[in-house]
Amino acid sequence: MTLTSPRKLDHIRITIDSNVSHDGASTLFEDVTLVYKALPEVSLNGVDASIEFLGKKLSAPIMVTGMTGGHAVAAKINCAIAKAVEELGLAMGVGSQRAALENPSLSYTFSVARKCAPSAVIIANIGAPQLVKGYGIEEIRKAVEMIGADAVAIHLNAAQEAFQPEGDTDYAGVIERIRDVASAIEKPVIVKETGHGIGLEAARLLRAAGVRIIDVAGAGGTSWIRVEQYRARAKGNEMLATAASTFSSTGIPTAQAVVEARWAAPDACIIASGGVRSGLDVAKAIALGADIAGVALPVINAYARGGEEAIRALLERLVTELRIAMFLSGSGSLAELRGADIVLGHRLLSIMKARGVEPELYLNGPRVL
Ligand code: FNR
């Protein structure tokens, strides 16, 4: 095993066995109300939640965001997720492929996703710090080819790395490296956070660097600061564990991140993730300006509970809830859901104003896909 693999296995164990949700931040989806329509003027059976993403048709705007790979257990998890998304017409990402780039004998733990989902949208994954440490277009191409990917996600995880004694904390020059990749690679580039959120400033920089797809992965779901806190405590590093609790509310809540990313990058494809736990959350995110929603932690928990079948049941529930939310808001299509009536709570409204997003303009302005 490479150095990366045992740590990744640690992460999976911790996320399954412990409470790793943000304890100091929420998604702020509770501040978004989809207005109920007693006369929806659509039929539930006629609701069309399908969308085109990366040149393929998804039955609903839902993806499982990248989590794992690099060891035998991860291969099983990737195949289970892949089978479920293939059957349901959804999309998935694999976890960081660094382990397999360092040790090609681990490639199968990622490529199994394509084997188990021959036609689904599958997304490759590499960490941004690796771009600074010397990964270039060649490594990104290898990662894409390894899994027959439809796109590559570059993940940002500064908040996590800061709480790892062995963390890759050099983010100087990352945006230039992302620009290099986005201009050279043949596949679309997604830049994603990992649970602490992409806000206005980062979204603006990314769009200017040529990135067209942004997964905001905001705060309110999995907290990597919290995951690292468990690891620090298990290793007897109380100082780092206490420092982690100081930052328990750090991050941009997902609903805020969606608004900010959409405001900063009106023509980008915005993926809403981080604490998306129901199809109603998905619907709220889309009404707020996202194109697609992503979910991670509940999928790994479902796998631990009941393998592929439990993953399928979870994803089916999300799709069903989304369709009901569309029906009850009078939205026959995702385009209609994007324009559905919503009411925002004081907290989100005041954050929008403080961040220079004008609510009237935002809610009534053009939302370009
Ligand atoms: C992740 N996530 C992640 N992201 C990434 O880009 N590369 C990776 O290797 C991983 N690894 C990983 C492992 C596990 C066990 C989890 C739960 C998550 C982050 C993930 O894609 C997502 O952005 C966050 O978890 C926030 O979404 P949820 O979990 O709140 O739905």
Tab-separated table of C-alpha atoms and ligand atoms in Angstrom:
chain	number	residue	atom	x	y	z
A	1	MET	CA	0.000	0.000	0.000
A	2	THR	CA	1.136	3.544	-0.656
A	3	LEU	CA	1.237	6.173	2.054
A	4	THR	CA	-2.060	7.541	0.757
A	5	SER	CA	-4.070	4.323	1.067
A	6	PRO	CA	-4.067	3.676	4.835
A	7	ARG	CA	-5.043	7.300	5.463
A	8	LYS	CA	-7.932	6.972	3.001
A	9	LEU	CA	-9.065	3.796	4.736
A	10	ASP	CA	-8.907	5.680	8.058
A	11	HIS	CA	-11.159	8.337	6.534
A	12	ILE	CA	-13.756	5.808	5.430
A	13	ARG	CA	-13.778	4.117	8.849
A	14	ILE	CA	-14.176	7.453	10.642
A	15	THR	CA	-16.953	8.704	8.352
A	16	ILE	CA	-18.894	5.476	8.808
A	17	ASP	CA	-18.328	5.002	12.559
A	18	SER	CA	-18.435	8.577	13.889
A	19	ASN	CA	-20.534	11.695	13.616
A	20	VAL	CA	-18.615	13.759	11.087
A	21	SER	CA	-21.281	16.366	10.358
A	22	HIS	CA	-20.426	20.008	10.854
A	23	ASP	CA	-21.346	20.815	14.443
A	24	GLY	CA	-20.960	24.566	14.033
A	25	ALA	CA	-22.516	25.217	10.621
A	26	SER	CA	-25.659	24.275	8.718
A	27	THR	CA	-26.311	24.169	4.973
A	28	LEU	CA	-28.813	27.051	5.337
A	29	PHE	CA	-31.255	25.051	3.212
A	30	GLU	CA	-33.578	25.605	6.183
A	31	ASP	CA	-33.582	29.263	5.098
A	32	VAL	CA	-34.958	28.362	1.656
A	33	THR	CA	-38.671	27.578	1.285
A	34	LEU	CA	-40.066	26.261	-1.962
A	35	VAL	CA	-43.525	27.805	-2.120
A	36	TYR	CA	-46.267	25.150	-2.003
A	37	LYS	CA	-48.772	25.276	-4.842
A	38	ALA	CA	-52.281	23.937	-4.121
A	39	LEU	CA	-52.902	24.116	-7.877
A	40	PRO	CA	-49.636	22.819	-9.331
A	41	GLU	CA	-51.104	22.528	-12.865
A	42	VAL	CA	-48.811	19.560	-13.624
A	43	SER	CA	-49.231	15.837	-13.012
A	44	LEU	CA	-46.766	14.057	-10.750
A	45	ASN	CA	-46.296	11.340	-13.375
A	46	GLY	CA	-45.595	13.961	-16.013
A	47	VAL	CA	-42.800	15.660	-14.033
A	48	ASP	CA	-39.586	15.511	-16.066
A	49	ALA	CA	-36.469	15.707	-13.873
A	50	SER	CA	-34.036	14.718	-16.622
A	51	ILE	CA	-31.050	16.826	-17.592
A	52	GLU	CA	-28.083	16.595	-19.936
A	53	PHE	CA	-24.746	16.545	-18.156
A	54	LEU	CA	-21.355	16.076	-19.814
A	55	GLY	CA	-23.019	14.955	-23.024
A	56	LYS	CA	-25.132	12.224	-21.410
A	57	LYS	CA	-28.703	12.200	-20.199
A	58	LEU	CA	-29.304	11.885	-16.447
A	59	SER	CA	-32.755	10.795	-15.249
A	60	ALA	CA	-32.427	13.361	-12.438
A	61	PRO	CA	-29.881	16.069	-11.563
A	62	ILE	CA	-28.182	13.981	-8.896
A	63	MET	CA	-24.631	12.696	-8.634
A	64	VAL	CA	-22.613	10.808	-6.061
A	65	THR	CA	-19.526	12.927	-5.558
A	66	GLY	CA	-16.036	11.445	-5.394
A	67	MET	CA	-15.121	9.490	-2.289
A	68	THR	CA	-12.963	6.488	-2.646
A	69	GLY	CA	-10.460	4.183	-4.306
A	70	GLY	CA	-6.984	2.922	-3.514
A	71	HIS	CA	-7.693	-0.356	-1.708
A	72	ALA	CA	-9.757	-3.521	-2.066
A	73	VAL	CA	-12.638	-2.277	0.124
A	74	ALA	CA	-12.816	0.905	-1.922
A	75	ALA	CA	-13.031	-1.124	-5.133
A	76	LYS	CA	-16.143	-2.850	-3.789
A	77	ILE	CA	-17.671	0.471	-2.761
A	78	ASN	CA	-16.921	2.067	-6.147
A	79	CYS	CA	-18.515	-0.870	-7.972
A	80	ALA	CA	-21.629	-0.752	-5.751
A	81	ILE	CA	-22.058	2.993	-6.364
A	82	ALA	CA	-21.412	2.498	-10.081
A	83	LYS	CA	-24.039	-0.239	-10.432
A	84	ALA	CA	-26.616	1.900	-8.647
A	85	VAL	CA	-25.986	5.019	-10.762
A	86	GLU	CA	-25.894	2.975	-13.963
A	87	GLU	CA	-29.278	1.471	-13.155
A	88	LEU	CA	-30.843	4.772	-12.105
A	89	GLY	CA	-29.294	6.970	-14.815
A	90	LEU	CA	-27.345	9.171	-12.398
A	91	ALA	CA	-23.666	10.187	-12.223
A	92	MET	CA	-20.717	9.444	-9.933
A	93	GLY	CA	-17.190	10.526	-9.164
A	94	VAL	CA	-14.380	8.362	-7.830
A	95	GLY	CA	-12.122	9.470	-4.979
A	96	SER	CA	-8.643	10.939	-5.386
A	97	GLN	CA	-6.677	8.805	-7.856
A	98	ARG	CA	-3.340	9.843	-6.412
A	99	ALA	CA	-2.822	6.396	-4.846
A	100	ALA	CA	-3.127	4.693	-8.244
A	101	LEU	CA	-0.927	7.253	-9.970
A	102	GLU	CA	1.734	6.497	-7.338
A	103	ASN	CA	1.117	2.761	-7.524
A	104	PRO	CA	-0.517	1.560	-10.769
A	105	SER	CA	-1.376	-1.834	-9.233
A	106	LEU	CA	-4.202	0.043	-7.453
A	107	SER	CA	-5.743	1.300	-10.707
A	108	TYR	CA	-8.362	-1.440	-10.654
A	109	THR	CA	-9.883	0.033	-7.478
A	110	PHE	CA	-10.902	3.057	-9.604
A	111	SER	CA	-11.411	1.522	-13.068
A	112	VAL	CA	-13.907	-0.891	-11.528
A	113	ALA	CA	-16.331	2.059	-11.574
A	114	ARG	CA	-16.364	2.120	-15.373
A	115	LYS	CA	-16.563	-1.672	-15.489
A	116	CYS	CA	-19.640	-1.648	-13.253
A	117	ALA	CA	-21.182	1.379	-14.994
A	118	PRO	CA	-20.383	1.090	-18.700
A	119	SER	CA	-22.545	4.029	-19.776
A	120	ALA	CA	-22.993	6.313	-16.747
A	121	VAL	CA	-21.296	9.678	-16.271
A	122	ILE	CA	-18.090	8.959	-14.318
A	123	ILE	CA	-15.736	11.630	-13.080
A	124	ALA	CA	-12.011	11.332	-12.363
A	125	ASN	CA	-10.477	13.003	-9.290
A	126	ILE	CA	-7.198	14.641	-8.316
A	127	GLY	CA	-6.299	16.952	-5.416
A	128	ALA	CA	-5.331	20.545	-6.175
A	129	PRO	CA	-2.224	20.406	-3.937
A	130	GLN	CA	-0.882	17.663	-6.224
A	131	LEU	CA	-0.925	20.148	-9.103
A	132	VAL	CA	1.386	22.421	-7.131
A	133	LYS	CA	3.629	19.504	-6.188
A	134	GLY	CA	4.310	18.618	-9.786
A	135	TYR	CA	1.313	16.778	-11.243
A	136	GLY	CA	0.625	18.121	-14.708
A	137	ILE	CA	-1.435	17.403	-17.749
A	138	GLU	CA	0.142	13.955	-18.138
A	139	GLU	CA	-1.071	12.749	-14.715
A	140	ILE	CA	-4.523	14.222	-15.270
A	141	ARG	CA	-4.779	12.428	-18.627
A	142	LYS	CA	-3.720	9.168	-16.946
A	143	ALA	CA	-6.416	9.622	-14.291
A	144	VAL	CA	-9.052	10.236	-16.976
A	145	GLU	CA	-7.949	7.280	-19.097
A	146	MET	CA	-7.733	4.986	-16.052
A	147	ILE	CA	-11.508	5.095	-15.611
A	148	GLY	CA	-12.777	6.189	-19.025
A	149	ALA	CA	-13.946	9.406	-17.364
A	150	ASP	CA	-16.355	11.931	-18.843
A	151	ALA	CA	-14.698	14.775	-16.889
A	152	VAL	CA	-12.053	15.332	-14.250
A	153	ALA	CA	-12.663	16.907	-10.859
A	154	ILE	CA	-9.901	18.808	-9.118
A	155	HIS	CA	-10.652	18.916	-5.418
A	156	LEU	CA	-9.863	21.733	-3.010
A	157	ASN	CA	-9.437	20.722	0.626
A	158	ALA	CA	-7.362	23.401	2.323
A	159	ALA	CA	-9.412	23.154	5.529
A	160	GLN	CA	-8.737	19.432	5.799
A	161	GLU	CA	-5.052	19.583	4.953
A	162	ALA	CA	-4.510	22.284	7.600
A	163	PHE	CA	-5.462	19.759	10.298
A	164	GLN	CA	-3.314	16.878	9.058
A	165	PRO	CA	0.196	16.817	10.508
A	166	GLU	CA	1.238	15.410	7.108
A	167	GLY	CA	-1.082	17.776	5.192
A	168	ASP	CA	-0.353	19.248	1.753
A	169	THR	CA	-0.857	22.878	2.675
A	170	ASP	CA	0.879	24.607	-0.219
A	171	TYR	CA	-1.923	26.284	-2.156
A	172	ALA	CA	0.267	29.039	-3.621
A	173	GLY	CA	-0.096	28.977	-7.400
A	174	VAL	CA	-3.041	26.536	-7.473
A	175	ILE	CA	-5.228	28.766	-9.651
A	176	GLU	CA	-2.478	29.017	-12.282
A	177	ARG	CA	-2.104	25.245	-12.348
A	178	ILE	CA	-5.888	24.875	-12.678
A	179	ARG	CA	-5.812	27.344	-15.569
A	180	ASP	CA	-3.065	25.264	-17.256
A	181	VAL	CA	-5.095	22.069	-16.872
A	182	ALA	CA	-8.375	23.640	-18.017
A	183	SER	CA	-6.759	24.991	-21.177
A	184	ALA	CA	-4.919	21.777	-22.108
A	185	ILE	CA	-7.094	18.834	-21.142
A	186	GLU	CA	-9.555	17.391	-23.670
A	187	LYS	CA	-12.219	16.646	-21.029
A	188	PRO	CA	-14.264	19.159	-19.037
A	189	VAL	CA	-12.733	20.215	-15.717
A	190	ILE	CA	-14.830	20.394	-12.567
A	191	VAL	CA	-13.386	22.154	-9.558
A	192	LYS	CA	-14.940	20.925	-6.344
A	193	GLU	CA	-14.605	21.678	-2.667
A	194	THR	CA	-14.906	18.885	-0.160
A	195	GLY	CA	-17.314	20.324	2.422
A	196	HIS	CA	-16.163	23.813	3.311
A	197	GLY	CA	-17.524	25.647	0.315
A	198	ILE	CA	-16.596	27.600	-2.799
A	199	GLY	CA	-17.736	31.201	-2.370
A	200	LEU	CA	-17.818	34.326	-4.482
A	201	GLU	CA	-14.099	35.025	-4.640
A	202	ALA	CA	-13.017	31.482	-5.496
A	203	ALA	CA	-15.847	31.034	-8.032
A	204	ARG	CA	-14.822	34.257	-9.774
A	205	LEU	CA	-11.178	33.142	-9.961
A	206	LEU	CA	-12.149	29.695	-11.224
A	207	ARG	CA	-14.443	31.006	-13.946
A	208	ALA	CA	-11.729	33.441	-15.070
A	209	ALA	CA	-9.315	30.489	-15.187
A	210	GLY	CA	-11.569	28.742	-17.708
A	211	VAL	CA	-13.434	26.392	-15.343
A	212	ARG	CA	-17.041	25.899	-16.435
A	213	ILE	CA	-18.255	23.441	-13.804
A	214	ILE	CA	-18.051	24.269	-10.101
A	215	ASP	CA	-19.128	21.902	-7.314
A	216	VAL	CA	-19.491	24.212	-4.324
A	217	ALA	CA	-19.429	21.362	-1.715
A	218	GLY	CA	-20.398	23.744	1.060
A	219	ALA	CA	-20.543	23.508	4.827
A	220	GLY	CA	-23.378	21.789	6.662
A	221	GLY	CA	-22.666	18.162	5.739
A	222	THR	CA	-19.412	16.260	6.133
A	223	SER	CA	-16.792	18.309	7.962
A	224	TRP	CA	-13.243	17.297	7.134
A	225	ILE	CA	-11.995	19.410	10.003
A	226	ARG	CA	-14.044	17.118	12.221
A	227	VAL	CA	-12.754	13.969	10.510
A	228	GLU	CA	-9.189	15.118	11.079
A	229	GLN	CA	-10.068	15.960	14.692
A	230	TYR	CA	-10.910	12.285	15.307
A	231	ARG	CA	-7.638	11.222	13.689
A	232	ALA	CA	-5.637	13.736	15.733
A	233	ARG	CA	-7.290	12.544	18.958
A	234	ALA	CA	-6.684	8.875	18.104
A	235	LYS	CA	-3.001	9.688	17.609
A	236	GLY	CA	-2.793	11.569	20.933
A	237	ASN	CA	-2.373	14.965	19.256
A	238	GLU	CA	-4.652	16.922	21.625
A	239	MET	CA	-3.287	20.270	20.461
A	240	LEU	CA	-4.414	19.673	16.875
A	241	ALA	CA	-7.723	18.169	18.049
A	242	THR	CA	-8.493	21.279	20.125
A	243	ALA	CA	-7.433	23.560	17.264
A	244	ALA	CA	-9.889	21.660	15.051
A	245	SER	CA	-12.782	22.475	17.405
A	246	THR	CA	-11.839	26.169	17.224
A	247	PHE	CA	-12.651	25.978	13.511
A	248	SER	CA	-15.829	23.883	13.805
A	249	SER	CA	-17.959	26.525	12.084
A	250	THR	CA	-15.453	27.376	9.347
A	251	GLY	CA	-16.813	27.226	5.833
A	252	ILE	CA	-19.446	28.639	3.525
A	253	PRO	CA	-22.883	27.044	4.034
A	254	THR	CA	-24.048	25.207	0.927
A	255	ALA	CA	-27.081	27.413	0.156
A	256	GLN	CA	-24.913	30.525	0.475
A	257	ALA	CA	-22.203	28.942	-1.686
A	258	VAL	CA	-24.724	28.145	-4.442
A	259	VAL	CA	-25.933	31.761	-4.461
A	260	GLU	CA	-22.394	33.172	-4.419
A	261	ALA	CA	-21.049	30.834	-7.103
A	262	ARG	CA	-24.041	31.531	-9.356
A	263	TRP	CA	-23.665	35.282	-8.793
A	264	ALA	CA	-19.937	35.157	-9.572
A	265	ALA	CA	-20.214	32.733	-12.498
A	266	PRO	CA	-23.638	33.189	-14.121
A	267	ASP	CA	-22.828	30.979	-17.102
A	268	ALA	CA	-21.172	28.130	-15.171
A	269	CYS	CA	-22.709	24.749	-14.398
A	270	ILE	CA	-23.097	24.811	-10.613
A	271	ILE	CA	-23.209	21.596	-8.609
A	272	ALA	CA	-24.728	21.989	-5.140
A	273	SER	CA	-23.301	19.595	-2.580
A	274	GLY	CA	-22.287	19.433	1.043
A	275	GLY	CA	-25.079	18.331	3.361
A	276	VAL	CA	-27.586	17.500	0.613
A	277	ARG	CA	-29.641	14.895	2.449
A	278	SER	CA	-32.998	14.762	0.655
A	279	GLY	CA	-34.599	15.315	-2.709
A	280	LEU	CA	-36.174	18.415	-1.183
A	281	ASP	CA	-32.650	19.771	-0.589
A	282	VAL	CA	-31.903	19.006	-4.258
A	283	ALA	CA	-35.025	20.908	-5.344
A	284	LYS	CA	-34.187	23.885	-3.113
A	285	ALA	CA	-30.640	23.986	-4.496
A	286	ILE	CA	-31.919	24.051	-8.074
A	287	ALA	CA	-34.539	26.707	-7.333
A	288	LEU	CA	-31.721	28.695	-5.740
A	289	GLY	CA	-29.578	28.547	-8.879
A	290	ALA	CA	-27.760	25.199	-9.026
A	291	ASP	CA	-27.963	22.862	-12.029
A	292	ILE	CA	-27.196	19.556	-10.320
A	293	ALA	CA	-26.815	18.348	-6.738
A	294	GLY	CA	-24.271	15.989	-5.241
A	295	VAL	CA	-24.266	13.682	-2.255
A	296	ALA	CA	-21.426	11.776	-0.592
A	297	LEU	CA	-21.594	10.746	3.092
A	298	PRO	CA	-25.114	9.228	3.029
A	299	VAL	CA	-23.974	6.977	0.169
A	300	ILE	CA	-21.020	5.541	2.077
A	301	ASN	CA	-23.252	5.083	5.127
A	302	ALA	CA	-25.822	3.291	2.972
A	303	TYR	CA	-23.085	0.997	1.663
A	304	ALA	CA	-22.065	0.150	5.230
A	305	ARG	CA	-25.712	-0.632	6.079
A	306	GLY	CA	-26.689	-2.686	3.085
A	307	GLY	CA	-24.314	-2.518	0.133
A	308	GLU	CA	-25.478	-1.739	-3.375
A	309	GLU	CA	-29.149	-2.292	-2.567
A	310	ALA	CA	-29.107	0.310	0.213
A	311	ILE	CA	-27.321	2.780	-2.066
A	312	ARG	CA	-29.989	2.232	-4.716
A	313	ALA	CA	-32.772	2.716	-2.146
A	314	LEU	CA	-31.189	5.958	-0.946
A	315	LEU	CA	-30.795	7.352	-4.464
A	316	GLU	CA	-34.332	6.264	-5.396
A	317	ARG	CA	-35.642	8.140	-2.372
A	318	LEU	CA	-33.756	11.288	-3.393
A	319	VAL	CA	-35.196	11.101	-6.926
A	320	THR	CA	-38.737	10.476	-5.617
A	321	GLU	CA	-38.516	13.383	-3.170
A	322	LEU	CA	-37.175	15.671	-5.888
A	323	ARG	CA	-40.058	14.750	-8.208
A	324	ILE	CA	-42.600	15.371	-5.418
A	325	ALA	CA	-40.959	18.722	-4.614
A	326	MET	CA	-41.208	19.640	-8.304
A	327	PHE	CA	-44.873	18.609	-8.385
A	328	LEU	CA	-45.767	20.532	-5.228
A	329	SER	CA	-44.021	23.676	-6.485
A	330	GLY	CA	-45.787	23.472	-9.841
A	331	SER	CA	-42.589	22.642	-11.741
A	332	GLY	CA	-43.018	20.237	-14.647
A	333	SER	CA	-39.355	20.472	-15.644
A	334	LEU	CA	-36.033	21.526	-14.151
A	335	ALA	CA	-36.232	24.775	-16.133
A	336	GLU	CA	-39.512	25.494	-14.346
A	337	LEU	CA	-38.030	24.466	-10.994
A	338	ARG	CA	-35.191	26.933	-11.572
A	339	GLY	CA	-37.782	29.684	-11.841
A	340	ALA	CA	-40.044	28.367	-9.053
A	341	ASP	CA	-41.175	30.706	-6.294
A	342	ILE	CA	-38.968	30.585	-3.222
A	343	VAL	CA	-38.890	32.488	0.033
A	344	LEU	CA	-35.563	33.168	1.717
A	345	GLY	CA	-35.084	33.494	5.466
A	346	HIS	CA	-33.463	36.453	7.207
A	347	ARG	CA	-30.126	34.748	7.750
A	348	LEU	CA	-29.513	33.902	4.099
A	349	LEU	CA	-30.886	37.261	2.973
A	350	SER	CA	-28.613	39.192	5.297
A	351	ILE	CA	-25.579	37.130	4.225
A	352	MET	CA	-26.440	37.812	0.570
A	353	LYS	CA	-26.587	41.547	1.226
A	354	ALA	CA	-23.351	41.505	3.244
A	355	ARG	CA	-21.613	39.688	0.407
A	356	GLY	CA	-22.812	42.119	-2.264
A	357	VAL	CA	-25.400	39.810	-3.829
A	358	GLU	CA	-28.576	41.809	-4.483
A	359	PRO	CA	-31.493	39.498	-3.664
A	360	GLU	CA	-33.956	41.165	-6.090
A	361	LEU	CA	-31.517	41.015	-8.964
A	362	TYR	CA	-30.363	37.526	-8.025
A	363	LEU	CA	-33.811	35.993	-7.803
A	364	ASN	CA	-35.218	37.698	-10.889
A	365	GLY	CA	-32.083	37.810	-13.000
A	366	PRO	CA	-31.256	35.474	-15.851
A	367	ARG	CA	-30.000	32.045	-14.868
A	368	VAL	CA	-27.999	30.747	-17.746
A	369	LEU	CA	-27.105	27.080	-17.971
B	1	FNR	C1	-15.002	12.414	0.438
B	1	FNR	N1	-14.847	13.522	-0.390
B	1	FNR	C2	-13.837	13.499	-1.358
B	1	FNR	N2	-13.805	14.452	-2.330
B	1	FNR	C3	-12.881	14.396	-3.322
B	1	FNR	O1	-12.923	15.240	-4.216
B	1	FNR	N3	-11.926	13.412	-3.335
B	1	FNR	C4	-11.887	12.431	-2.392
B	1	FNR	O2	-11.009	11.561	-2.430
B	1	FNR	C5	-12.879	12.461	-1.358
B	1	FNR	N4	-12.913	11.486	-0.390
B	1	FNR	C6	-14.020	11.396	0.444
B	1	FNR	C7	-14.167	10.289	1.271
B	1	FNR	C8	-15.304	10.153	2.070
B	1	FNR	C9	-15.461	8.934	2.928
B	1	FNR	C10	-16.304	11.173	2.065
B	1	FNR	C11	-17.530	11.077	2.935
B	1	FNR	C12	-16.141	12.283	1.265
B	1	FNR	C13	-15.717	14.713	-0.281
B	1	FNR	C14	-17.071	14.550	-0.924
B	1	FNR	O3	-16.971	14.389	-2.329
B	1	FNR	C15	-17.996	15.750	-0.623
B	1	FNR	O4	-17.509	16.906	-1.253
B	1	FNR	C16	-18.151	16.061	0.865
B	1	FNR	O5	-18.160	14.871	1.621
B	1	FNR	C17	-19.427	16.844	1.161
B	1	FNR	O6	-20.594	16.148	0.812
B	1	FNR	P1	-21.503	15.373	1.899
B	1	FNR	O7	-20.663	14.258	2.435
B	1	FNR	O8	-21.876	16.355	2.965
B	1	FNR	O9	-22.681	14.867	1.111
